[in-house]
């Protein structure tokens, strides 16, 4: 959903509150698509704080379906989002770099989905477990060890595979 910022930037109004809804049903963090299982409309408050400067504020939460780090079972994970951003539209070359990061600004529009996603990227939990003592998957046969014990001899594989698992986890946390 796009919010038109022209009235604010032209000076005909100083603040703007819009109730927006997230349009997307999945969130992609650059590696995976996470289904969004719960979302609610929320207010975005935009204030003009300088000639070409605005502040953007919103508080909401979304629930993502994130696979457990150990057994891959989908876990509904609520992520609280507090958005507090400042955007400077000043036409200054030195500002270019910061503007590029703010991909939720599209011309004179604010893209509410992208705004929320940029916050989700930094607010997502680094670790997701279906339960604290999740036993994970058997590294030999893939059985979910929370459900049943497969009887494989895993001792031999563990040292090597744990290194492999660390690499995977590191990759996921980037
Ligand atoms: Zn698990
Ligand atoms: Zn097994």
GROMACS .gro file of C-alpha atoms and ligand atoms in nm:
model
  176
    1UNK     CA    1   0.000   0.000   0.000
    2UNK     CA    2   0.136   0.339  -0.102
    3UNK     CA    3   0.103   0.655   0.105
    4UNK     CA    4   0.117   0.977  -0.095
    5UNK     CA    5   0.359   1.219   0.071
    6UNK     CA    6   0.315   1.514  -0.164
    7UNK     CA    7   0.082   1.714   0.063
    8UNK     CA    8   0.335   1.686   0.343
    9UNK     CA    9   0.632   1.776   0.128
   10UNK     CA   10   0.459   2.068  -0.042
   11UNK     CA   11   0.375   2.209   0.301
   12UNK     CA   12  -0.004   2.202   0.272
   13UNK     CA   13  -0.014   1.977   0.575
   14UNK     CA   14   0.226   1.904   0.860
   15UNK     CA   15   0.123   1.562   0.967
   16UNK     CA   16  -0.056   1.264   0.832
   17UNK     CA   17  -0.185   0.946   0.989
   18UNK     CA   18  -0.284   0.658   0.766
   19UNK     CA   19  -0.429   0.326   0.862
   20UNK     CA   20  -0.261   0.070   0.640
   21UNK     CA   21  -0.267  -0.304   0.589
   22UNK     CA   22   0.018  -0.524   0.489
   23UNK     CA   23  -0.062  -0.656   0.142
   24UNK     CA   24   0.195  -0.935   0.122
   25UNK     CA   25   0.129  -1.287   0.253
   26UNK     CA   26   0.492  -1.388   0.268
   27UNK     CA   27   0.806  -1.221   0.389
   28UNK     CA   28   1.132  -1.286   0.210
   29UNK     CA   29   1.447  -1.201   0.404
   30UNK     CA   30   1.673  -1.262   0.107
   31UNK     CA   31   1.712  -1.632   0.182
   32UNK     CA   32   1.372  -1.776   0.262
   33UNK     CA   33   1.003  -1.705   0.217
   34UNK     CA   34   0.824  -1.697   0.550
   35UNK     CA   35   0.444  -1.720   0.542
   36UNK     CA   36   0.275  -1.435   0.728
   37UNK     CA   37   0.009  -1.608   0.937
   38UNK     CA   38  -0.123  -1.305   1.121
   39UNK     CA   39  -0.127  -0.933   1.054
   40UNK     CA   40  -0.352  -0.644   1.144
   41UNK     CA   41  -0.410  -0.295   1.005
   42UNK     CA   42  -0.194  -0.038   1.180
   43UNK     CA   43  -0.147   0.339   1.189
   44UNK     CA   44   0.149   0.505   1.024
   45UNK     CA   45   0.208   0.855   1.156
   46UNK     CA   46   0.415   1.088   0.944
   47UNK     CA   47   0.528   1.428   1.065
   48UNK     CA   48   0.709   1.697   0.879
   49UNK     CA   49   1.017   1.790   1.084
   50UNK     CA   50   1.210   2.006   0.836
   51UNK     CA   51   1.186   2.155   0.489
   52UNK     CA   52   1.236   1.820   0.322
   53UNK     CA   53   1.246   1.599   0.626
   54UNK     CA   54   0.979   1.371   0.763
   55UNK     CA   55   0.959   1.132   1.054
   56UNK     CA   56   0.770   0.805   1.017
   57UNK     CA   57   0.633   0.619   1.317
   58UNK     CA   58   0.432   0.301   1.353
   59UNK     CA   59   0.389   0.023   1.606
   60UNK     CA   60   0.250  -0.313   1.508
   61UNK     CA   61   0.327  -0.684   1.507
   62UNK     CA   62   0.312  -0.966   1.259
   63UNK     CA   63   0.322  -1.339   1.312
   64UNK     CA   64   0.552  -1.533   1.082
   65UNK     CA   65   0.569  -1.906   1.034
   66UNK     CA   66   0.938  -1.981   1.091
   67UNK     CA   67   1.089  -2.332   1.079
   68UNK     CA   68   1.246  -2.459   1.401
   69UNK     CA   69   1.627  -2.436   1.374
   70UNK     CA   70   1.664  -2.799   1.478
   71UNK     CA   71   1.367  -2.997   1.348
   72UNK     CA   72   1.222  -2.762   1.082
   73UNK     CA   73   0.870  -2.777   1.228
   74UNK     CA   74   0.692  -2.451   1.147
   75UNK     CA   75   0.664  -2.228   1.453
   76UNK     CA   76   0.425  -1.932   1.463
   77UNK     CA   77   0.647  -1.648   1.582
   78UNK     CA   78   0.513  -1.308   1.676
   79UNK     CA   79   0.750  -1.027   1.585
   80UNK     CA   80   0.696  -0.687   1.746
   81UNK     CA   81   0.775  -0.397   1.519
   82UNK     CA   82   0.851  -0.045   1.625
   83UNK     CA   83   0.913   0.180   1.329
   84UNK     CA   84   1.081   0.512   1.394
   85UNK     CA   85   1.246   0.648   1.082
   86UNK     CA   86   1.357   0.981   0.947
   87UNK     CA   87   1.368   1.045   0.575
   88UNK     CA   88   1.541   1.345   0.425
   89UNK     CA   89   1.432   1.431   0.073
   90UNK     CA   90   1.697   1.701   0.037
   91UNK     CA   91   1.837   1.683  -0.313
   92UNK     CA   92   2.195   1.649  -0.202
   93UNK     CA   93   2.447   1.409  -0.353
   94UNK     CA   94   2.594   1.323  -0.014
   95UNK     CA   95   2.255   1.195   0.092
   96UNK     CA   96   2.232   0.952  -0.194
   97UNK     CA   97   2.379   0.665  -0.002
   98UNK     CA   98   2.130   0.685   0.281
   99UNK     CA   99   1.843   0.725   0.037
  100UNK     CA  100   1.926   0.401  -0.139
  101UNK     CA  101   1.884   0.208   0.184
  102UNK     CA  102   1.535   0.346   0.221
  103UNK     CA  103   1.381   0.142  -0.056
  104UNK     CA  104   1.037   0.199   0.096
  105UNK     CA  105   1.042   0.550  -0.048
  106UNK     CA  106   0.928   0.540  -0.408
  107UNK     CA  107   0.938   0.887  -0.555
  108UNK     CA  108   0.696   1.082  -0.333
  109UNK     CA  109   0.523   0.772  -0.206
  110UNK     CA  110   0.587   0.566   0.101
  111UNK     CA  111   0.547   0.193   0.043
  112UNK     CA  112   0.396   0.059   0.367
  113UNK     CA  113   0.483  -0.306   0.288
  114UNK     CA  114   0.847  -0.228   0.223
  115UNK     CA  115   0.864  -0.006   0.532
  116UNK     CA  116   0.737  -0.292   0.745
  117UNK     CA  117   0.968  -0.542   0.577
  118UNK     CA  118   1.276  -0.330   0.635
  119UNK     CA  119   1.190  -0.334   1.006
  120UNK     CA  120   1.110  -0.706   1.002
  121UNK     CA  121   1.455  -0.780   0.862
  122UNK     CA  122   1.622  -0.639   1.172
  123UNK     CA  123   1.357  -0.752   1.420
  124UNK     CA  124   1.332  -1.119   1.328
  125UNK     CA  125   1.452  -1.353   1.601
  126UNK     CA  126   1.802  -1.492   1.542
  127UNK     CA  127   1.699  -1.828   1.675
  128UNK     CA  128   1.372  -2.018   1.648
  129UNK     CA  129   1.299  -2.335   1.840
  130UNK     CA  130   0.969  -2.525   1.857
  131UNK     CA  131   1.053  -2.589   2.222
  132UNK     CA  132   1.359  -2.528   2.438
  133UNK     CA  133   1.459  -2.894   2.446
  134UNK     CA  134   1.383  -2.976   2.081
  135UNK     CA  135   1.576  -3.290   1.994
  136UNK     CA  136   1.603  -3.202   1.626
  137UNK     CA  137   1.631  -3.433   1.330
  138UNK     CA  138   1.839  -3.747   1.311
  139UNK     CA  139   2.136  -3.646   1.101
  140UNK     CA  140   2.153  -3.991   0.950
  141UNK     CA  141   1.796  -4.067   0.851
  142UNK     CA  142   1.611  -3.738   0.901
  143UNK     CA  143   1.361  -3.871   1.157
  144UNK     CA  144   1.213  -3.603   1.381
  145UNK     CA  145   1.350  -3.717   1.716
  146UNK     CA  146   1.076  -3.532   1.906
  147UNK     CA  147   0.829  -3.776   1.755
  148UNK     CA  148   1.023  -4.099   1.765
  149UNK     CA  149   1.365  -4.245   1.822
  150UNK     CA  150   1.493  -4.402   1.500
  151UNK     CA  151   1.768  -4.606   1.663
  152UNK     CA  152   2.049  -4.482   1.438
  153UNK     CA  153   2.401  -4.470   1.580
  154UNK     CA  154   2.457  -4.095   1.568
  155UNK     CA  155   2.766  -4.075   1.788
  156UNK     CA  156   3.000  -4.124   1.494
  157UNK     CA  157   2.847  -3.851   1.284
  158UNK     CA  158   2.800  -3.591   1.552
  159UNK     CA  159   3.139  -3.410   1.558
  160UNK     CA  160   3.154  -3.351   1.185
  161UNK     CA  161   2.787  -3.277   1.146
  162UNK     CA  162   2.782  -3.026   1.430
  163UNK     CA  163   3.036  -2.817   1.237
  164UNK     CA  164   2.814  -2.842   0.933
  165UNK     CA  165   2.516  -2.737   1.143
  166UNK     CA  166   2.701  -2.435   1.280
  167UNK     CA  167   2.775  -2.321   0.928
  168UNK     CA  168   2.410  -2.361   0.833
  169UNK     CA  169   2.300  -2.162   1.137
  170UNK     CA  170   2.549  -1.887   1.069
  171UNK     CA  171   2.420  -1.867   0.714
  172UNK     CA  172   2.066  -1.837   0.843
  173UNK     CA  173   2.147  -1.558   1.086
  174UNK     CA  174   2.306  -1.328   0.829
  175LIG    ZN1  175   1.212  -2.829   1.684
  176LIG    ZN1  176   1.797  -4.194   1.233
   0.00000   0.00000   0.00000
